[in-house]
Amino acid sequence: MLYLVGLGLGGVKDITVKGLEVIKKCSRVYLEAYTSILTVGKQALEEYYGRELILADREMVEQDADEILRGADVTDVAFLVVGDPFGATTHSDLVLRAVNAGIKYQVIHNASIMNAIGCCGLQEAGLSQGPSKGARNEMCLLKLSHLLCFSDIKVKEQSMENLLRGRKIYEPPRYMSVNQAAEQLLEIVRNRREREEELAISEDTVCVGLARVGADDQAIVAGKLQQLACCDLGGPLHSLIITGHLHPLEVDMLRLFATQPDSLQSLRTTDSSTYTS
């Protein structure tokens, strides 16, 4: 059996009881190490799980998936993913490879940023998922509801020169921050204004920045887009929400995280129970 096990938001104790039981019985345990990061190191996980973990980077998962699946038809193999296995990033390719090889699989779900994002007070039912490659893509400005944008993660990436030369030399890890995403959105706003194109958002649009959700040092700020461009929320991982139509209770919750007293002054009522910026 191939088990895809969600680890939760990153702490050693975020694993479910069912997931921990699976880890302890598997012959090999792989730790996916490129779509997200942990708030603790690999060694801390190994000590808590009582198992050696094999790091599975992008190259292994995408090019050497057969090694992960080796023997999974006669023994149990676990593939650990931060958050939920089918949360922000899916691993459908691995599942399809297993099925094609006649290997059974089972998914052990866990919490991910997709459901934990409700800690900022916005109703999850009103969230749409935005592009995961940063805020530069102008499609993320389609303001149908609240829009959740994942910050870009670049781990074990090669420069174009090293890639062309076939040299396995990797760039330092880079993680997009809330202020970087906000700056990119502001650039889009300025460019569209210069082209006299319709603006879906502006410098005064209320947004929410979140960092390290679920960790003891998680950070949440709410304010105008231009204010978030100046916020430092510390280390990764970061997410940015562009708000759409807000319920009064959502507004009250956002006031708890306002960067400045005037952060929500741009909100206006569209009817007796809806706010928008």
PDB file of C-alpha atoms in Angstrom:
ATOM      1  CA  MET A   1       0.000   0.000   0.000  1.00  0.00           C
ATOM      2  CA  LEU A   2       1.133   3.531  -0.759  1.00  0.00           C
ATOM      3  CA  TYR A   3       0.033   5.939   1.959  1.00  0.00           C
ATOM      4  CA  LEU A   4      -0.116   9.676   1.312  1.00  0.00           C
ATOM      5  CA  VAL A   5      -0.051  11.208   4.785  1.00  0.00           C
ATOM      6  CA  GLY A   6      -0.819  14.840   5.605  1.00  0.00           C
ATOM      7  CA  LEU A   7       1.373  16.297   8.366  1.00  0.00           C
ATOM      8  CA  GLY A   8      -0.797  19.285   9.177  1.00  0.00           C
ATOM      9  CA  LEU A   9       0.522  22.818   9.352  1.00  0.00           C
ATOM     10  CA  GLY A  10       4.080  21.924  10.282  1.00  0.00           C
ATOM     11  CA  GLY A  11       4.567  21.083  13.970  1.00  0.00           C
ATOM     12  CA  VAL A  12       5.678  17.608  15.038  1.00  0.00           C
ATOM     13  CA  LYS A  13       2.420  17.002  16.918  1.00  0.00           C
ATOM     14  CA  ASP A  14       0.166  18.090  14.050  1.00  0.00           C
ATOM     15  CA  ILE A  15       0.184  14.567  12.644  1.00  0.00           C
ATOM     16  CA  THR A  16      -3.085  12.677  13.148  1.00  0.00           C
ATOM     17  CA  VAL A  17      -3.186   9.530  15.288  1.00  0.00           C
ATOM     18  CA  LYS A  18      -4.062   7.549  12.173  1.00  0.00           C
ATOM     19  CA  GLY A  19      -1.180   9.096  10.262  1.00  0.00           C
ATOM     20  CA  LEU A  20       1.313   8.335  13.035  1.00  0.00           C
ATOM     21  CA  GLU A  21       0.177   4.715  13.180  1.00  0.00           C
ATOM     22  CA  VAL A  22       0.755   4.421   9.437  1.00  0.00           C
ATOM     23  CA  ILE A  23       4.244   5.934   9.670  1.00  0.00           C
ATOM     24  CA  LYS A  24       5.302   3.502  12.373  1.00  0.00           C
ATOM     25  CA  LYS A  25       4.319   0.430  10.352  1.00  0.00           C
ATOM     26  CA  CYS A  26       5.754   1.380   6.943  1.00  0.00           C
ATOM     27  CA  SER A  27       8.983  -0.080   5.587  1.00  0.00           C
ATOM     28  CA  ARG A  28      10.031   3.268   4.065  1.00  0.00           C
ATOM     29  CA  VAL A  29       8.868   6.798   4.840  1.00  0.00           C
ATOM     30  CA  TYR A  30       9.450   9.675   2.423  1.00  0.00           C
ATOM     31  CA  LEU A  31       9.154  13.351   3.371  1.00  0.00           C
ATOM     32  CA  GLU A  32       8.101  15.574   0.476  1.00  0.00           C
ATOM     33  CA  ALA A  33      10.376  18.600   0.670  1.00  0.00           C
ATOM     34  CA  TYR A  34       9.589  21.109  -2.055  1.00  0.00           C
ATOM     35  CA  THR A  35       5.943  22.265  -2.094  1.00  0.00           C
ATOM     36  CA  SER A  36       5.954  23.588   1.478  1.00  0.00           C
ATOM     37  CA  ILE A  37       8.192  23.824   4.516  1.00  0.00           C
ATOM     38  CA  LEU A  38       7.990  22.698   8.110  1.00  0.00           C
ATOM     39  CA  THR A  39       8.153  24.862  11.212  1.00  0.00           C
ATOM     40  CA  VAL A  40      10.489  22.206  12.609  1.00  0.00           C
ATOM     41  CA  GLY A  41      13.392  20.310  11.116  1.00  0.00           C
ATOM     42  CA  LYS A  42      13.538  16.787   9.725  1.00  0.00           C
ATOM     43  CA  GLN A  43      15.438  15.580  12.795  1.00  0.00           C
ATOM     44  CA  ALA A  44      12.654  16.703  15.138  1.00  0.00           C
ATOM     45  CA  LEU A  45      10.130  14.744  13.085  1.00  0.00           C
ATOM     46  CA  GLU A  46      12.317  11.643  13.107  1.00  0.00           C
ATOM     47  CA  GLU A  47      12.672  11.810  16.887  1.00  0.00           C
ATOM     48  CA  TYR A  48       8.917  12.184  17.413  1.00  0.00           C
ATOM     49  CA  TYR A  49       7.886   9.589  14.828  1.00  0.00           C
ATOM     50  CA  GLY A  50      10.636   7.177  15.804  1.00  0.00           C
ATOM     51  CA  ARG A  51      11.444   6.619  12.140  1.00  0.00           C
ATOM     52  CA  GLU A  52      14.105   7.599   9.647  1.00  0.00           C
ATOM     53  CA  LEU A  53      12.722   9.889   6.935  1.00  0.00           C
ATOM     54  CA  ILE A  54      13.935   9.965   3.336  1.00  0.00           C
ATOM     55  CA  LEU A  55      13.835  13.463   1.843  1.00  0.00           C
ATOM     56  CA  ALA A  56      11.933  13.522  -1.442  1.00  0.00           C
ATOM     57  CA  ASP A  57      12.781  16.677  -3.387  1.00  0.00           C
ATOM     58  CA  ARG A  58      11.213  17.804  -6.652  1.00  0.00           C
ATOM     59  CA  GLU A  59      13.712  15.806  -8.718  1.00  0.00           C
ATOM     60  CA  MET A  60      12.897  12.564  -6.907  1.00  0.00           C
ATOM     61  CA  VAL A  61       9.119  13.029  -6.988  1.00  0.00           C
ATOM     62  CA  GLU A  62       8.944  14.120 -10.617  1.00  0.00           C
ATOM     63  CA  GLN A  63      11.731  12.046 -12.159  1.00  0.00           C
ATOM     64  CA  ASP A  64      12.344   9.112  -9.817  1.00  0.00           C
ATOM     65  CA  ALA A  65       8.817   8.357  -8.626  1.00  0.00           C
ATOM     66  CA  ASP A  66       9.405   4.689  -9.396  1.00  0.00           C
ATOM     67  CA  GLU A  67      11.910   4.583  -6.545  1.00  0.00           C
ATOM     68  CA  ILE A  68       9.230   5.812  -4.133  1.00  0.00           C
ATOM     69  CA  LEU A  69       6.826   3.159  -5.401  1.00  0.00           C
ATOM     70  CA  ARG A  70       9.433   0.384  -5.364  1.00  0.00           C
ATOM     71  CA  GLY A  71       8.037  -2.620  -3.493  1.00  0.00           C
ATOM     72  CA  ALA A  72       4.834  -0.823  -2.483  1.00  0.00           C
ATOM     73  CA  ASP A  73       2.855  -3.699  -3.998  1.00  0.00           C
ATOM     74  CA  VAL A  74       4.156  -6.066  -1.300  1.00  0.00           C
ATOM     75  CA  THR A  75       4.980  -3.695   1.580  1.00  0.00           C
ATOM     76  CA  ASP A  76       3.753  -0.389   3.010  1.00  0.00           C
ATOM     77  CA  VAL A  77       5.376   2.876   1.915  1.00  0.00           C
ATOM     78  CA  ALA A  78       4.461   6.322   3.269  1.00  0.00           C
ATOM     79  CA  PHE A  79       4.762   9.637   1.462  1.00  0.00           C
ATOM     80  CA  LEU A  80       4.480  12.562   3.896  1.00  0.00           C
ATOM     81  CA  VAL A  81       3.214  15.970   2.791  1.00  0.00           C
ATOM     82  CA  VAL A  82       3.072  19.184   4.841  1.00  0.00           C
ATOM     83  CA  GLY A  83      -0.566  20.219   5.193  1.00  0.00           C
ATOM     84  CA  ASP A  84      -2.902  17.921   3.291  1.00  0.00           C
ATOM     85  CA  PRO A  85      -1.737  15.641   0.450  1.00  0.00           C
ATOM     86  CA  PHE A  86      -4.348  17.202  -1.818  1.00  0.00           C
ATOM     87  CA  GLY A  87      -4.326  20.704  -0.372  1.00  0.00           C
ATOM     88  CA  ALA A  88      -2.398  23.523  -1.997  1.00  0.00           C
ATOM     89  CA  THR A  89      -0.476  21.123  -4.210  1.00  0.00           C
ATOM     90  CA  THR A  90      -1.835  17.791  -5.387  1.00  0.00           C
ATOM     91  CA  HIS A  91       0.182  14.660  -5.962  1.00  0.00           C
ATOM     92  CA  SER A  92      -2.074  13.147  -8.572  1.00  0.00           C
ATOM     93  CA  ASP A  93       0.858  12.014 -10.696  1.00  0.00           C
ATOM     94  CA  LEU A  94       2.150   9.775  -7.918  1.00  0.00           C
ATOM     95  CA  VAL A  95      -1.315   8.323  -7.363  1.00  0.00           C
ATOM     96  CA  LEU A  96      -1.774   7.624 -11.071  1.00  0.00           C
ATOM     97  CA  ARG A  97       1.636   5.941 -11.253  1.00  0.00           C
ATOM     98  CA  ALA A  98       0.679   3.746  -8.324  1.00  0.00           C
ATOM     99  CA  VAL A  99      -2.664   2.778  -9.864  1.00  0.00           C
ATOM    100  CA  ASN A 100      -1.029   1.999 -13.222  1.00  0.00           C
ATOM    101  CA  ALA A 101       1.476  -0.220 -11.415  1.00  0.00           C
ATOM    102  CA  GLY A 102      -1.297  -2.102  -9.622  1.00  0.00           C
ATOM    103  CA  ILE A 103      -0.421  -0.569  -6.249  1.00  0.00           C
ATOM    104  CA  LYS A 104      -3.211   0.302  -3.840  1.00  0.00           C
ATOM    105  CA  TYR A 105      -3.122   3.705  -2.177  1.00  0.00           C
ATOM    106  CA  GLN A 106      -4.762   5.440   0.761  1.00  0.00           C
ATOM    107  CA  VAL A 107      -4.867   9.117   1.708  1.00  0.00           C
ATOM    108  CA  ILE A 108      -4.639  10.263   5.340  1.00  0.00           C
ATOM    109  CA  HIS A 109      -5.968  13.822   5.314  1.00  0.00           C
ATOM    110  CA  ASN A 110      -4.950  16.636   7.654  1.00  0.00           C
ATOM    111  CA  ALA A 111      -5.346  20.379   8.164  1.00  0.00           C
ATOM    112  CA  SER A 112      -3.906  22.703   5.531  1.00  0.00           C
ATOM    113  CA  ILE A 113      -3.740  26.411   4.817  1.00  0.00           C
ATOM    114  CA  MET A 114      -6.953  25.989   2.816  1.00  0.00           C
ATOM    115  CA  ASN A 115      -9.047  25.485   5.950  1.00  0.00           C
ATOM    116  CA  ALA A 116      -6.809  27.095   8.588  1.00  0.00           C
ATOM    117  CA  ILE A 117      -7.019  30.407   6.738  1.00  0.00           C
ATOM    118  CA  GLY A 118     -10.293  31.026   8.577  1.00  0.00           C
ATOM    119  CA  CYS A 119      -8.259  32.155  11.603  1.00  0.00           C
ATOM    120  CA  CYS A 120      -8.220  35.677  10.162  1.00  0.00           C
ATOM    121  CA  GLY A 121     -11.998  35.893  10.462  1.00  0.00           C
ATOM    122  CA  LEU A 122     -12.968  35.616   6.815  1.00  0.00           C
ATOM    123  CA  GLN A 123     -15.565  32.992   6.051  1.00  0.00           C
ATOM    124  CA  GLU A 124     -13.989  30.107   4.180  1.00  0.00           C
ATOM    125  CA  ALA A 125     -17.085  29.706   2.021  1.00  0.00           C
ATOM    126  CA  GLY A 126     -16.267  33.087   0.517  1.00  0.00           C
ATOM    127  CA  LEU A 127     -12.702  32.202  -0.441  1.00  0.00           C
ATOM    128  CA  SER A 128     -11.499  31.452  -3.943  1.00  0.00           C
ATOM    129  CA  GLN A 129      -8.036  30.079  -4.619  1.00  0.00           C
ATOM    130  CA  GLY A 130      -5.709  32.368  -6.506  1.00  0.00           C
ATOM    131  CA  PRO A 131      -2.543  31.609  -8.469  1.00  0.00           C
ATOM    132  CA  SER A 132       0.165  29.847  -6.465  1.00  0.00           C
ATOM    133  CA  LYS A 133       2.969  31.469  -8.429  1.00  0.00           C
ATOM    134  CA  GLY A 134       2.733  34.891  -6.863  1.00  0.00           C
ATOM    135  CA  ALA A 135       0.545  37.901  -7.458  1.00  0.00           C
ATOM    136  CA  ARG A 136       1.894  39.057 -10.839  1.00  0.00           C
ATOM    137  CA  ASN A 137      -0.675  37.061 -12.820  1.00  0.00           C
ATOM    138  CA  GLU A 138      -3.445  39.554 -13.539  1.00  0.00           C
ATOM    139  CA  MET A 139      -6.095  36.808 -13.420  1.00  0.00           C
ATOM    140  CA  CYS A 140      -5.850  37.030  -9.642  1.00  0.00           C
ATOM    141  CA  LEU A 141      -7.608  40.384  -9.917  1.00  0.00           C
ATOM    142  CA  LEU A 142     -10.902  38.755 -10.887  1.00  0.00           C
ATOM    143  CA  LYS A 143     -12.684  39.734  -7.721  1.00  0.00           C
ATOM    144  CA  LEU A 144     -15.521  37.241  -7.461  1.00  0.00           C
ATOM    145  CA  SER A 145     -15.120  36.781  -3.704  1.00  0.00           C
ATOM    146  CA  HIS A 146     -12.247  36.787  -1.246  1.00  0.00           C
ATOM    147  CA  LEU A 147      -9.191  35.594  -3.150  1.00  0.00           C
ATOM    148  CA  LEU A 148      -6.491  33.532  -1.428  1.00  0.00           C
ATOM    149  CA  CYS A 149      -3.067  33.888  -3.045  1.00  0.00           C
ATOM    150  CA  PHE A 150      -0.275  31.504  -2.055  1.00  0.00           C
ATOM    151  CA  SER A 151       3.220  32.962  -1.903  1.00  0.00           C
ATOM    152  CA  ASP A 152       5.688  31.520  -4.373  1.00  0.00           C
ATOM    153  CA  ILE A 153       8.236  28.961  -3.161  1.00  0.00           C
ATOM    154  CA  LYS A 154      11.513  28.347  -4.972  1.00  0.00           C
ATOM    155  CA  VAL A 155      13.476  25.452  -3.498  1.00  0.00           C
ATOM    156  CA  LYS A 156      16.324  23.632  -5.235  1.00  0.00           C
ATOM    157  CA  GLU A 157      15.964  25.752  -8.363  1.00  0.00           C
ATOM    158  CA  GLN A 158      18.745  26.004 -10.946  1.00  0.00           C
ATOM    159  CA  SER A 159      19.843  29.140 -12.750  1.00  0.00           C
ATOM    160  CA  MET A 160      19.303  29.104 -16.514  1.00  0.00           C
ATOM    161  CA  GLU A 161      23.060  28.822 -17.062  1.00  0.00           C
ATOM    162  CA  ASN A 162      23.455  25.833 -14.753  1.00  0.00           C
ATOM    163  CA  LEU A 163      20.345  24.227 -16.232  1.00  0.00           C
ATOM    164  CA  LEU A 164      21.678  24.562 -19.794  1.00  0.00           C
ATOM    165  CA  ARG A 165      25.113  23.287 -18.775  1.00  0.00           C
ATOM    166  CA  GLY A 166      23.632  20.336 -16.907  1.00  0.00           C
ATOM    167  CA  ARG A 167      25.284  21.379 -13.657  1.00  0.00           C
ATOM    168  CA  LYS A 168      23.413  20.361 -10.532  1.00  0.00           C
ATOM    169  CA  ILE A 169      24.134  23.632  -8.754  1.00  0.00           C
ATOM    170  CA  TYR A 170      21.087  25.083  -7.027  1.00  0.00           C
ATOM    171  CA  GLU A 171      20.069  28.581  -6.067  1.00  0.00           C
ATOM    172  CA  PRO A 172      19.435  29.440  -2.387  1.00  0.00           C
ATOM    173  CA  PRO A 173      15.811  28.874  -1.294  1.00  0.00           C
ATOM    174  CA  ARG A 174      13.516  31.855  -1.819  1.00  0.00           C
ATOM    175  CA  TYR A 175      10.089  32.441  -0.337  1.00  0.00           C
ATOM    176  CA  MET A 176       7.786  35.244  -1.429  1.00  0.00           C
ATOM    177  CA  SER A 177       6.579  37.494   1.388  1.00  0.00           C
ATOM    178  CA  VAL A 178       3.289  39.325   1.836  1.00  0.00           C
ATOM    179  CA  ASN A 179       4.906  42.703   1.188  1.00  0.00           C
ATOM    180  CA  GLN A 180       6.487  41.429  -2.042  1.00  0.00           C
ATOM    181  CA  ALA A 181       3.135  40.098  -3.246  1.00  0.00           C
ATOM    182  CA  ALA A 182       1.485  43.417  -2.332  1.00  0.00           C
ATOM    183  CA  GLU A 183       4.170  45.349  -4.223  1.00  0.00           C
ATOM    184  CA  GLN A 184       3.565  43.238  -7.328  1.00  0.00           C
ATOM    185  CA  LEU A 185      -0.178  43.845  -7.099  1.00  0.00           C
ATOM    186  CA  LEU A 186       0.416  47.591  -6.757  1.00  0.00           C
ATOM    187  CA  GLU A 187       2.584  47.474  -9.871  1.00  0.00           C
ATOM    188  CA  ILE A 188      -0.279  45.817 -11.769  1.00  0.00           C
ATOM    189  CA  VAL A 189      -2.685  48.492 -10.506  1.00  0.00           C
ATOM    190  CA  ARG A 190      -0.353  51.274 -11.687  1.00  0.00           C
ATOM    191  CA  ASN A 191       0.187  49.663 -15.098  1.00  0.00           C
ATOM    192  CA  ARG A 192      -3.537  49.147 -15.693  1.00  0.00           C
ATOM    193  CA  ARG A 193      -4.269  52.719 -14.628  1.00  0.00           C
ATOM    194  CA  GLU A 194      -1.678  54.045 -17.085  1.00  0.00           C
ATOM    195  CA  ARG A 195      -3.313  51.998 -19.846  1.00  0.00           C
ATOM    196  CA  GLU A 196      -6.692  53.404 -18.749  1.00  0.00           C
ATOM    197  CA  GLU A 197      -7.978  49.889 -18.142  1.00  0.00           C
ATOM    198  CA  GLU A 198     -10.644  48.968 -15.628  1.00  0.00           C
ATOM    199  CA  LEU A 199      -9.323  48.365 -12.117  1.00  0.00           C
ATOM    200  CA  ALA A 200     -10.669  45.480 -10.053  1.00  0.00           C
ATOM    201  CA  ILE A 201      -8.664  46.580  -7.026  1.00  0.00           C
ATOM    202  CA  SER A 202      -6.813  49.696  -5.933  1.00  0.00           C
ATOM    203  CA  GLU A 203      -4.244  50.838  -3.424  1.00  0.00           C
ATOM    204  CA  ASP A 204      -7.079  51.126  -0.876  1.00  0.00           C
ATOM    205  CA  THR A 205      -8.455  47.596  -1.316  1.00  0.00           C
ATOM    206  CA  VAL A 206      -8.516  45.831   2.048  1.00  0.00           C
ATOM    207  CA  CYS A 207      -6.262  42.772   2.120  1.00  0.00           C
ATOM    208  CA  VAL A 208      -5.099  40.325   4.767  1.00  0.00           C
ATOM    209  CA  GLY A 209      -1.565  39.042   5.157  1.00  0.00           C
ATOM    210  CA  LEU A 210      -0.838  35.809   7.029  1.00  0.00           C
ATOM    211  CA  ALA A 211       2.434  34.124   7.952  1.00  0.00           C
ATOM    212  CA  ARG A 212       3.266  30.744   9.517  1.00  0.00           C
ATOM    213  CA  VAL A 213      -0.386  29.893  10.139  1.00  0.00           C
ATOM    214  CA  GLY A 214      -0.732  27.314  12.909  1.00  0.00           C
ATOM    215  CA  ALA A 215       2.663  28.028  14.468  1.00  0.00           C
ATOM    216  CA  ASP A 216       3.137  29.676  17.848  1.00  0.00           C
ATOM    217  CA  ASP A 217       4.462  32.788  16.124  1.00  0.00           C
ATOM    218  CA  GLN A 218       1.819  33.073  13.420  1.00  0.00           C
ATOM    219  CA  ALA A 219       1.200  36.618  12.226  1.00  0.00           C
ATOM    220  CA  ILE A 220      -1.947  38.199  10.766  1.00  0.00           C
ATOM    221  CA  VAL A 221      -2.351  41.777   9.521  1.00  0.00           C
ATOM    222  CA  ALA A 222      -5.280  43.474   7.805  1.00  0.00           C
ATOM    223  CA  GLY A 223      -5.119  46.757   5.978  1.00  0.00           C
ATOM    224  CA  LYS A 224      -5.084  48.572   2.685  1.00  0.00           C
ATOM    225  CA  LEU A 225      -3.006  46.998  -0.055  1.00  0.00           C
ATOM    226  CA  GLN A 226      -0.520  49.869   0.061  1.00  0.00           C
ATOM    227  CA  GLN A 227      -0.103  49.354   3.817  1.00  0.00           C
ATOM    228  CA  LEU A 228       0.622  45.640   3.438  1.00  0.00           C
ATOM    229  CA  ALA A 229       3.390  46.501   0.981  1.00  0.00           C
ATOM    230  CA  CYS A 230       5.245  47.967   3.968  1.00  0.00           C
ATOM    231  CA  CYS A 231       4.560  45.137   6.453  1.00  0.00           C
ATOM    232  CA  ASP A 232       7.241  42.723   7.601  1.00  0.00           C
ATOM    233  CA  LEU A 233       5.644  39.477   8.789  1.00  0.00           C
ATOM    234  CA  GLY A 234       8.916  37.642   9.308  1.00  0.00           C
ATOM    235  CA  GLY A 235       9.845  34.218   7.991  1.00  0.00           C
ATOM    236  CA  PRO A 236       7.862  32.010   5.588  1.00  0.00           C
ATOM    237  CA  LEU A 237       5.363  30.772   4.642  1.00  0.00           C
ATOM    238  CA  HIS A 238       3.154  33.733   3.690  1.00  0.00           C
ATOM    239  CA  SER A 239      -0.323  34.037   2.154  1.00  0.00           C
ATOM    240  CA  LEU A 240      -2.285  37.065   0.970  1.00  0.00           C
ATOM    241  CA  ILE A 241      -6.061  37.440   0.804  1.00  0.00           C
ATOM    242  CA  ILE A 242      -7.714  40.074  -1.376  1.00  0.00           C
ATOM    243  CA  THR A 243     -11.100  40.729   0.193  1.00  0.00           C
ATOM    244  CA  GLY A 244     -14.311  40.894  -1.784  1.00  0.00           C
ATOM    245  CA  HIS A 245     -17.727  41.413  -0.209  1.00  0.00           C
ATOM    246  CA  LEU A 246     -17.471  41.404   3.567  1.00  0.00           C
ATOM    247  CA  HIS A 247     -20.043  40.454   6.186  1.00  0.00           C
ATOM    248  CA  PRO A 248     -20.169  42.792   9.231  1.00  0.00           C
ATOM    249  CA  LEU A 249     -18.790  39.991  11.429  1.00  0.00           C
ATOM    250  CA  GLU A 250     -15.843  39.624   9.060  1.00  0.00           C
ATOM    251  CA  VAL A 251     -15.190  43.347   9.339  1.00  0.00           C
ATOM    252  CA  ASP A 252     -15.258  43.144  13.151  1.00  0.00           C
ATOM    253  CA  MET A 253     -12.724  40.292  13.052  1.00  0.00           C
ATOM    254  CA  LEU A 254     -10.435  42.151  10.652  1.00  0.00           C
ATOM    255  CA  ARG A 255     -10.362  45.096  13.047  1.00  0.00           C
ATOM    256  CA  LEU A 256      -8.540  42.813  15.499  1.00  0.00           C
ATOM    257  CA  PHE A 257      -5.664  42.578  13.018  1.00  0.00           C
ATOM    258  CA  ALA A 258      -5.722  46.111  11.557  1.00  0.00           C
ATOM    259  CA  THR A 259      -2.253  47.551  10.897  1.00  0.00           C
ATOM    260  CA  GLN A 260      -3.390  51.114  11.665  1.00  0.00           C
ATOM    261  CA  PRO A 261      -6.556  52.762  13.033  1.00  0.00           C
ATOM    262  CA  ASP A 262      -7.521  53.909   9.519  1.00  0.00           C
ATOM    263  CA  SER A 263      -6.811  50.577   7.822  1.00  0.00           C
ATOM    264  CA  LEU A 264     -10.487  49.767   7.244  1.00  0.00           C
ATOM    265  CA  GLN A 265     -11.729  53.285   6.552  1.00  0.00           C
ATOM    266  CA  SER A 266     -11.882  52.594   2.824  1.00  0.00           C
ATOM    267  CA  LEU A 267     -14.715  50.117   3.381  1.00  0.00           C
ATOM    268  CA  ARG A 268     -18.140  51.190   2.188  1.00  0.00           C
ATOM    269  CA  THR A 269     -21.554  49.573   2.513  1.00  0.00           C
ATOM    270  CA  THR A 270     -23.286  48.143  -0.553  1.00  0.00           C
ATOM    271  CA  ASP A 271     -26.398  47.228   1.423  1.00  0.00           C
ATOM    272  CA  SER A 272     -27.403  46.787   5.049  1.00  0.00           C
ATOM    273  CA  SER A 273     -25.221  43.699   5.531  1.00  0.00           C
ATOM    274  CA  THR A 274     -22.351  43.930   3.029  1.00  0.00           C
ATOM    275  CA  TYR A 275     -19.105  45.915   2.981  1.00  0.00           C
ATOM    276  CA  THR A 276     -16.596  46.256   0.176  1.00  0.00           C
ATOM    277  CA  SER A 277     -13.467  48.242  -0.570  1.00  0.00           C
TER     278      SER A 277
END
